[in-house]
Structure formats: C-alpha cells, structure tokens
Amino acid sequence: MNCSVRGFPPYGYIVREGQRPNFCGFLVAGFALRSKLNTEGGRQVVGIQLPGEALDFQHLYLKLADHSVQASSAASVAEISRHELQGLIEKRPNILKAVVTALLIDASIAREWLLNNGRRGARQRIAHLICEIGYRLQHHQPAGDVSKQVLPITQQQLGDATGLTSVHVNRMLKELEEGGLIGRKSGRVIMTDMARLQRVADFDPAYLHLCSSQ
Amino acid sequence: MNCSVRGFPPYGYIVREGQRPNFCGFLVAGFALRSKLNTEGGRQVVGIQLPGEALDFQHLYLKLADHSVQASSAASVAEISRHELQGLIEKRPNILKAVVTALLIDASIAREWLLNNGRRGARQRIAHLICEIGYRLQHHQPAGDVSKQVLPITQQQLGDATGLTSVHVNRMLKELEEGGLIGRKSGRVIMTDMARLQRVADFDPAYLHLCSSQ
DNA sequence: CGACCGATTGACCTGCGTCAAATATCGTGG
DNA sequence: CCACGATATTTGACGCAGGTCAATCGGTCG
C-alpha cells in the first residue's frame, strides 16, 4: 500500500472547498477544522478533527469538496490515494464497515451541532461544544487526564463553530469560569468540572456513538 | 429480495431517536423530516427527505438512532432489512457506491445547513432553505414545474429547520412575498421566482452534488 | 524591542423571541 | 352542505440575547 505522511503548518489547508481531492488523509498528529464560507465572508466551522481521525472520507465518491479542511495547529497527515482506498473498501468488509461507520458518526455529530446551534442559548451552546471536545479527546487518549489539558481551540474558533461572535464567546467563558464550570489558561479553556458542565450543557454523549457501532 | 411497502400517516414516526432500527426505508411517496429534541422540548429539524430518497442509511452500522424520522405528509416507505442491505453492499460495488454517495450528500447538506443557520440572517436563511427544497424537488421530477407547486413544508417546520420561531418565519415570508420573491397559497410557499430568490439567498447548489457524484 | 494576533472589556443597538389575541384552513361528522 | 374543533397562520406590542464598534491588554515570535 502506497502511503506517505505530510506535515502542515497552523492554518495550512489540507483540502480546499471546490477542489477535487485525490487522496484520503488521516490526522496522525495535531488538530484540524472543517469550515465553509458565505459570500459575505462569514465563516462557519462545521467539524473538528482530532488525532487519529479520518479527514477525507467526505469526498470518497464526490467530485468536488464542499468544504475546506484546515490544520488548526501544526499537524501531520497520512495520505492514501482515493482510488486505492476505494479498492480496499470493495475488497475488505472490515474496512468498508470502519469507513462507513466513521462517516455515520461524522454525520451524527453534524446533526447534533444543528440542534446545538439552533435550539440552545449561547452559554449552553458553548458548554456543549466544550463537552464534546473533552469527550472525544478522552476517548482518543484514555490514559490522559482531560481535566488538566488546555483545549485545542481558540475563542474565535469556538465562535465560528457555534454561530456566535468571539466577543460573545468571551463573555460566556467568563461567566462559565466565574461559576466554576471551566478553568482558563491564557484565554484558552480547561475542562475542570466535566460532570457539572455536562449538566449545564444538556450534553448526552450518545450521538458520538463512542461504543455503539453495531 | 425481501421488501415490503408500509404506509404512514402525517406525523407518523418512521424511526424514533434511541431506537434500534432493523430495516432501511426508502421514501416511495410523501415527505419526511429528520429531527432531534433538546431537554427543554425545543425541536430542530436536521433534514428533509423527498420521494425517492433513502431514510435509514444513517443507522446502517450504528446501534441506536441518534434522531427521529417522521412522515410530514401521508407517506409510503419501502423497507428492506438492514442485514440484507449490508449483504448487498458487500457484494455489489455499484450498490456500495450508491449508498455511500447518498450518505455523503446527506452529510454535505447538513454542513450547508450549519453554515446557513449559523452565518446568515433570518431572511436569507429561509430563502436558502426554500431554494434547496425547490432544487431537490425539481431534480426528482424533471418534468414538473416547481414554480407552480406549493412546497411541502409548513411555517412551523421552516422555523424548526432554520432555528427560528414560526412567528418570525411568518414575518420574513411576508416580506419575501411583498418583494415578489415568492408566492403564497393559504400560508404555504410557492417558488415563483427561483432566479431572484437564489441571488437573495446566497444559494449555490454545488453542495447538493446533483450531478457530481464521481 | 516591535509587530501581530488573540483575548478582554464597555457602551450601545437591533434582530429575533415572547406573549397574546385574532383569523384562516382543513378534516370530520351530522 | 354546514357546523365544529383542531391546527396553522397572521399581526402587534414589547423585551432581551447577542451583535457591533472600538479601545486596551497580553503573549509570542522574529
């Protein structure tokens, strides 16, 4: 199998909207954001990818990328040609199942984001997203202690993901901190009290399907 | 192949959130909505399905449904057991490709909805959704004339899909009508001027991937 | 040290929500 | 065909969550 690893700087584009990607990438290290723009320049983050996750199944059988994928920190990406991956899927039921399951989970997360951004107020909305990132981080590194890590997302990015302005995100983070629900470190978030935050956020991890693939 | 057709009344549940669906459904006639609820009872519509589309690929390899699917008019649904569909996918590359492509398009639509609901104002947001429904209707019935049809969605449902209240949807529809951008018939929307509406809505159909599966 | 990007804060404004009442539409049974 | 109830639309008055604008602060990197 032909597979190489490429490095990306922070803000480097891994896939650009409108482009035709010819390989499928897996995030080996670092973090990435999926995003779209409207014509007025508004940016919406439509997904967050953590180390170990796939980046480009989205375009496996489609001609053009409908959104961009961008490194949000220094990142390295393992690449396999799209054609080769298609071959693997058709021959190996295990791989087919893994790929489709990953796609289904991504879609489930997008739907939960729709609910979150559409039907929760700013405080809950931000708290919910923080919970999601915490859960997913923990799942990827069961040994690590999320309550001591600085989350890999800026206030600007939190705003772009929740449909809020960074100014308002800042106000809400201040409140959450004052309530003892989160910690801060030079402007970034630390999940010091997952249990309480989860209650405030109306967060139920079922949609992440962490241990429920069939 | 074992396949039966079932009828559903308006508002009948085809799949319930939290349930384990054991079959995959195809909408033969009528319309369906995908939706999720938060704990305060807020409802978010996360997708709309038109005749001819698949309803349950979402749960092909996942244990539990993360959202509900509900008929929004009288509907009939052709069902095939999930197990049987899994077998077909593994044996027939054509079917695999069709199923994955449908999933990818659904996911692309969800991402566009995130952008729409997060980064556009109420007027644009509603106009955009109307454009999408019009485009998809037209694609499913190339012979029909969308500009004469009443769209299969209520103002309440438009609100649940865009993250707005039905009251505000009503105000915006009134404005759109006064501007000559849409028609109305007993409270429902008619797309009388697709071209102009599209411009107002910042609508670009690329994300529907209507003719761009690989 | 200087430049730059992100976080922080305050003052002010507006788009959309809330509440509530009136009106229209549709399906059902008499 | 009409009366009725249930459901959806429509409208107005009012309030607030979150946006906008702008200035300041802080950390990081060359």
mmCIF file of C-alpha atoms in Angstrom, chain A residues 46-213:
data_model
loop_
_atom_site.group_PDB
_atom_site.id
_atom_site.type_symbol
_atom_site.label_atom_id
_atom_site.label_comp_id
_atom_site.label_asym_id
_atom_site.label_seq_id
_atom_site.Cartn_x
_atom_site.Cartn_y
_atom_site.Cartn_z
ATOM 1 C CA VAL A 46 -18.690 22.530 10.559
ATOM 2 C CA GLY A 47 -16.474 19.997 12.295
ATOM 3 C CA ILE A 48 -13.393 19.419 14.401
ATOM 4 C CA GLN A 49 -10.970 16.567 13.839
ATOM 5 C CA LEU A 50 -8.669 15.128 16.468
ATOM 6 C CA PRO A 51 -5.548 12.994 16.080
ATOM 7 C CA GLY A 52 -6.375 9.545 14.759
ATOM 8 C CA GLU A 53 -9.427 10.623 12.784
ATOM 9 C CA ALA A 54 -10.044 10.473 9.042
ATOM 10 C CA LEU A 55 -10.178 13.696 7.065
ATOM 11 C CA ASP A 56 -11.414 12.955 3.599
ATOM 12 C CA PHE A 57 -13.896 10.150 3.503
ATOM 13 C CA GLN A 58 -16.292 13.007 2.811
ATOM 14 C CA HIS A 59 -15.171 13.112 -0.782
ATOM 15 C CA LEU A 60 -14.711 9.430 -1.468
ATOM 16 C CA TYR A 61 -17.317 9.309 -4.223
ATOM 17 C CA LEU A 62 -17.970 13.003 -4.885
ATOM 18 C CA LYS A 63 -16.316 15.156 -7.486
ATOM 19 C CA LEU A 64 -15.714 18.345 -5.567
ATOM 20 C CA ALA A 65 -15.037 19.214 -1.955
ATOM 21 C CA ASP A 66 -17.998 21.075 -0.469
ATOM 22 C CA HIS A 67 -15.952 22.464 2.424
ATOM 23 C CA SER A 68 -12.375 23.144 3.419
ATOM 24 C CA VAL A 69 -10.220 21.265 5.913
ATOM 25 C CA GLN A 70 -7.568 23.293 7.624
ATOM 26 C CA ALA A 71 -4.913 22.443 10.200
ATOM 27 C CA SER A 72 -5.570 24.432 13.366
ATOM 28 C CA SER A 73 -2.184 23.571 14.843
ATOM 29 C CA ALA A 74 0.947 22.073 13.368
ATOM 30 C CA ALA A 75 -0.335 18.763 12.039
ATOM 31 C CA SER A 76 0.804 15.676 10.218
ATOM 32 C CA VAL A 77 -1.423 13.789 7.863
ATOM 33 C CA ALA A 78 -1.027 10.267 6.466
ATOM 34 C CA GLU A 79 -2.285 10.066 2.915
ATOM 35 C CA ILE A 80 -3.566 7.216 0.788
ATOM 36 C CA SER A 81 -4.828 7.663 -2.753
ATOM 37 C CA ARG A 82 -8.562 7.811 -3.028
ATOM 38 C CA HIS A 83 -8.567 5.160 -5.709
ATOM 39 C CA GLU A 84 -6.586 2.787 -3.565
ATOM 40 C CA LEU A 85 -8.936 3.305 -0.619
ATOM 41 C CA GLN A 86 -11.927 2.621 -2.848
ATOM 42 C CA GLY A 87 -10.310 -0.664 -3.841
ATOM 43 C CA LEU A 88 -9.714 -1.622 -0.229
ATOM 44 C CA ILE A 89 -13.294 -0.884 0.712
ATOM 45 C CA GLU A 90 -14.678 -3.062 -2.026
ATOM 46 C CA LYS A 91 -12.461 -5.988 -1.107
ATOM 47 C CA ARG A 92 -12.421 -5.913 2.670
ATOM 48 C CA PRO A 93 -15.741 -5.848 4.507
ATOM 49 C CA ASN A 94 -13.974 -4.821 7.709
ATOM 50 C CA ILE A 95 -12.588 -1.709 6.120
ATOM 51 C CA LEU A 96 -15.901 -0.930 4.464
ATOM 52 C CA LYS A 97 -17.589 -1.142 7.808
ATOM 53 C CA ALA A 98 -14.988 1.039 9.504
ATOM 54 C CA VAL A 99 -15.183 3.715 6.825
ATOM 55 C CA VAL A 100 -18.966 3.828 6.695
ATOM 56 C CA THR A 101 -19.183 3.846 10.472
ATOM 57 C CA ALA A 102 -16.809 6.816 10.625
ATOM 58 C CA LEU A 103 -18.951 8.617 8.065
ATOM 59 C CA LEU A 104 -22.122 7.879 10.000
ATOM 60 C CA ILE A 105 -20.625 9.214 13.215
ATOM 61 C CA ASP A 106 -19.460 12.406 11.494
ATOM 62 C CA ALA A 107 -22.964 12.883 10.148
ATOM 63 C CA SER A 108 -24.457 12.295 13.587
ATOM 64 C CA ILE A 109 -22.160 14.938 15.056
ATOM 65 C CA ALA A 110 -23.184 17.413 12.361
ATOM 66 C CA ARG A 111 -26.843 16.841 13.243
ATOM 67 C CA GLU A 112 -26.168 17.394 16.924
ATOM 68 C CA TRP A 113 -24.397 20.637 16.029
ATOM 69 C CA LEU A 114 -27.501 21.710 14.141
ATOM 70 C CA LEU A 115 -29.577 21.099 17.252
ATOM 71 C CA ASN A 116 -26.989 22.777 19.458
ATOM 72 C CA ASN A 117 -26.625 25.893 17.336
ATOM 73 C CA GLY A 118 -30.301 26.111 16.508
ATOM 74 C CA ARG A 119 -32.008 25.407 19.798
ATOM 75 C CA ARG A 120 -29.693 26.282 22.670
ATOM 76 C CA GLY A 121 -28.669 29.645 24.078
ATOM 77 C CA ALA A 122 -25.088 30.870 23.892
ATOM 78 C CA ARG A 123 -23.973 29.606 27.294
ATOM 79 C CA GLN A 124 -25.307 26.094 26.769
ATOM 80 C CA ARG A 125 -24.123 26.028 23.212
ATOM 81 C CA ILE A 126 -20.535 26.759 24.120
ATOM 82 C CA ALA A 127 -20.620 24.422 27.101
ATOM 83 C CA HIS A 128 -21.958 21.660 24.871
ATOM 84 C CA LEU A 129 -19.178 22.052 22.334
ATOM 85 C CA ILE A 130 -16.576 22.039 25.092
ATOM 86 C CA CYS A 131 -18.065 18.817 26.446
ATOM 87 C CA GLU A 132 -17.893 17.223 23.023
ATOM 88 C CA ILE A 133 -14.253 18.104 22.546
ATOM 89 C CA GLY A 134 -13.445 16.850 26.028
ATOM 90 C CA TYR A 135 -15.216 13.537 25.470
ATOM 91 C CA ARG A 136 -13.589 12.951 22.138
ATOM 92 C CA LEU A 137 -10.139 13.844 23.456
ATOM 93 C CA GLN A 138 -10.590 11.465 26.344
ATOM 94 C CA HIS A 139 -11.731 8.712 24.026
ATOM 95 C CA HIS A 140 -8.613 9.100 21.886
ATOM 96 C CA GLN A 141 -6.238 9.010 24.845
ATOM 97 C CA PRO A 142 -7.852 7.000 27.600
ATOM 98 C CA ALA A 143 -4.667 7.357 29.645
ATOM 99 C CA GLY A 144 -4.596 11.174 29.566
ATOM 100 C CA ASP A 145 -6.384 13.446 32.013
ATOM 101 C CA VAL A 146 -8.602 15.878 30.141
ATOM 102 C CA SER A 147 -9.245 17.967 33.232
ATOM 103 C CA LYS A 148 -5.669 19.193 33.079
ATOM 104 C CA GLN A 149 -5.386 19.917 29.368
ATOM 105 C CA VAL A 150 -5.843 23.176 27.576
ATOM 106 C CA LEU A 151 -8.409 22.518 24.860
ATOM 107 C CA PRO A 152 -7.086 22.884 21.320
ATOM 108 C CA ILE A 153 -9.457 25.642 20.169
ATOM 109 C CA THR A 154 -9.402 29.440 20.293
ATOM 110 C CA GLN A 155 -12.323 31.667 21.234
ATOM 111 C CA GLN A 156 -12.551 32.823 17.653
ATOM 112 C CA GLN A 157 -12.890 29.209 16.512
ATOM 113 C CA LEU A 158 -15.442 28.449 19.233
ATOM 114 C CA GLY A 159 -17.456 31.348 17.858
ATOM 115 C CA ASP A 160 -17.142 30.185 14.274
ATOM 116 C CA ALA A 161 -18.336 26.736 15.330
ATOM 117 C CA THR A 162 -21.296 27.882 17.412
ATOM 118 C CA GLY A 163 -22.508 30.692 15.173
ATOM 119 C CA LEU A 164 -21.613 33.334 17.757
ATOM 120 C CA THR A 165 -19.117 36.197 17.715
ATOM 121 C CA SER A 166 -15.819 35.795 19.533
ATOM 122 C CA VAL A 167 -16.807 38.756 21.700
ATOM 123 C CA HIS A 168 -19.851 36.950 22.967
ATOM 124 C CA VAL A 169 -17.953 33.691 23.388
ATOM 125 C CA ASN A 170 -15.568 35.621 25.603
ATOM 126 C CA ARG A 171 -18.410 36.934 27.754
ATOM 127 C CA MET A 172 -19.856 33.443 28.171
ATOM 128 C CA LEU A 173 -16.495 31.864 29.013
ATOM 129 C CA LYS A 174 -16.031 34.486 31.692
ATOM 130 C CA GLU A 175 -19.383 33.534 33.199
ATOM 131 C CA LEU A 176 -18.655 29.825 32.992
ATOM 132 C CA GLU A 177 -15.350 30.405 34.747
ATOM 133 C CA GLU A 178 -16.944 32.526 37.447
ATOM 134 C CA GLY A 179 -19.414 29.710 38.017
ATOM 135 C CA GLY A 180 -16.535 27.283 38.463
ATOM 136 C CA LEU A 181 -17.621 25.263 35.438
ATOM 137 C CA ILE A 182 -14.400 25.639 33.488
ATOM 138 C CA GLY A 183 -10.834 26.816 34.022
ATOM 139 C CA ARG A 184 -8.809 29.142 31.796
ATOM 140 C CA LYS A 185 -5.204 29.428 30.848
ATOM 141 C CA SER A 186 -4.151 32.480 28.846
ATOM 142 C CA GLY A 187 -7.518 32.706 27.159
ATOM 143 C CA ARG A 188 -7.972 29.013 26.470
ATOM 144 C CA VAL A 189 -10.409 26.621 28.084
ATOM 145 C CA ILE A 190 -9.702 23.820 30.566
ATOM 146 C CA MET A 191 -12.452 21.360 31.475
ATOM 147 C CA THR A 192 -12.028 21.277 35.206
ATOM 148 C CA ASP A 193 -15.500 20.026 36.063
ATOM 149 C CA MET A 194 -16.799 17.822 33.293
ATOM 150 C CA ALA A 195 -19.746 16.462 35.274
ATOM 151 C CA ARG A 196 -21.222 19.839 36.154
ATOM 152 C CA LEU A 197 -20.531 21.319 32.745
ATOM 153 C CA GLN A 198 -22.323 18.410 31.151
ATOM 154 C CA ARG A 199 -25.420 19.058 33.225
ATOM 155 C CA VAL A 200 -25.456 22.725 32.322
ATOM 156 C CA ALA A 201 -24.906 21.925 28.662
ATOM 157 C CA ASP A 202 -27.721 19.393 28.274
ATOM 158 C CA PHE A 203 -24.972 17.150 26.925
ATOM 159 C CA ASP A 204 -25.658 13.476 26.227
ATOM 160 C CA PRO A 205 -22.737 11.712 24.544
ATOM 161 C CA ALA A 206 -24.970 9.151 22.805
ATOM 162 C CA TYR A 207 -24.659 10.988 19.493
ATOM 163 C CA LEU A 208 -20.906 10.385 19.461
ATOM 164 C CA HIS A 209 -21.616 6.623 19.197
ATOM 165 C CA LEU A 210 -18.372 6.066 21.076
ATOM 166 C CA CYS A 211 -19.010 2.441 21.906
ATOM 167 C CA SER A 212 -22.104 1.710 19.921
ATOM 168 C CA SER A 213 -21.022 0.910 16.426
#
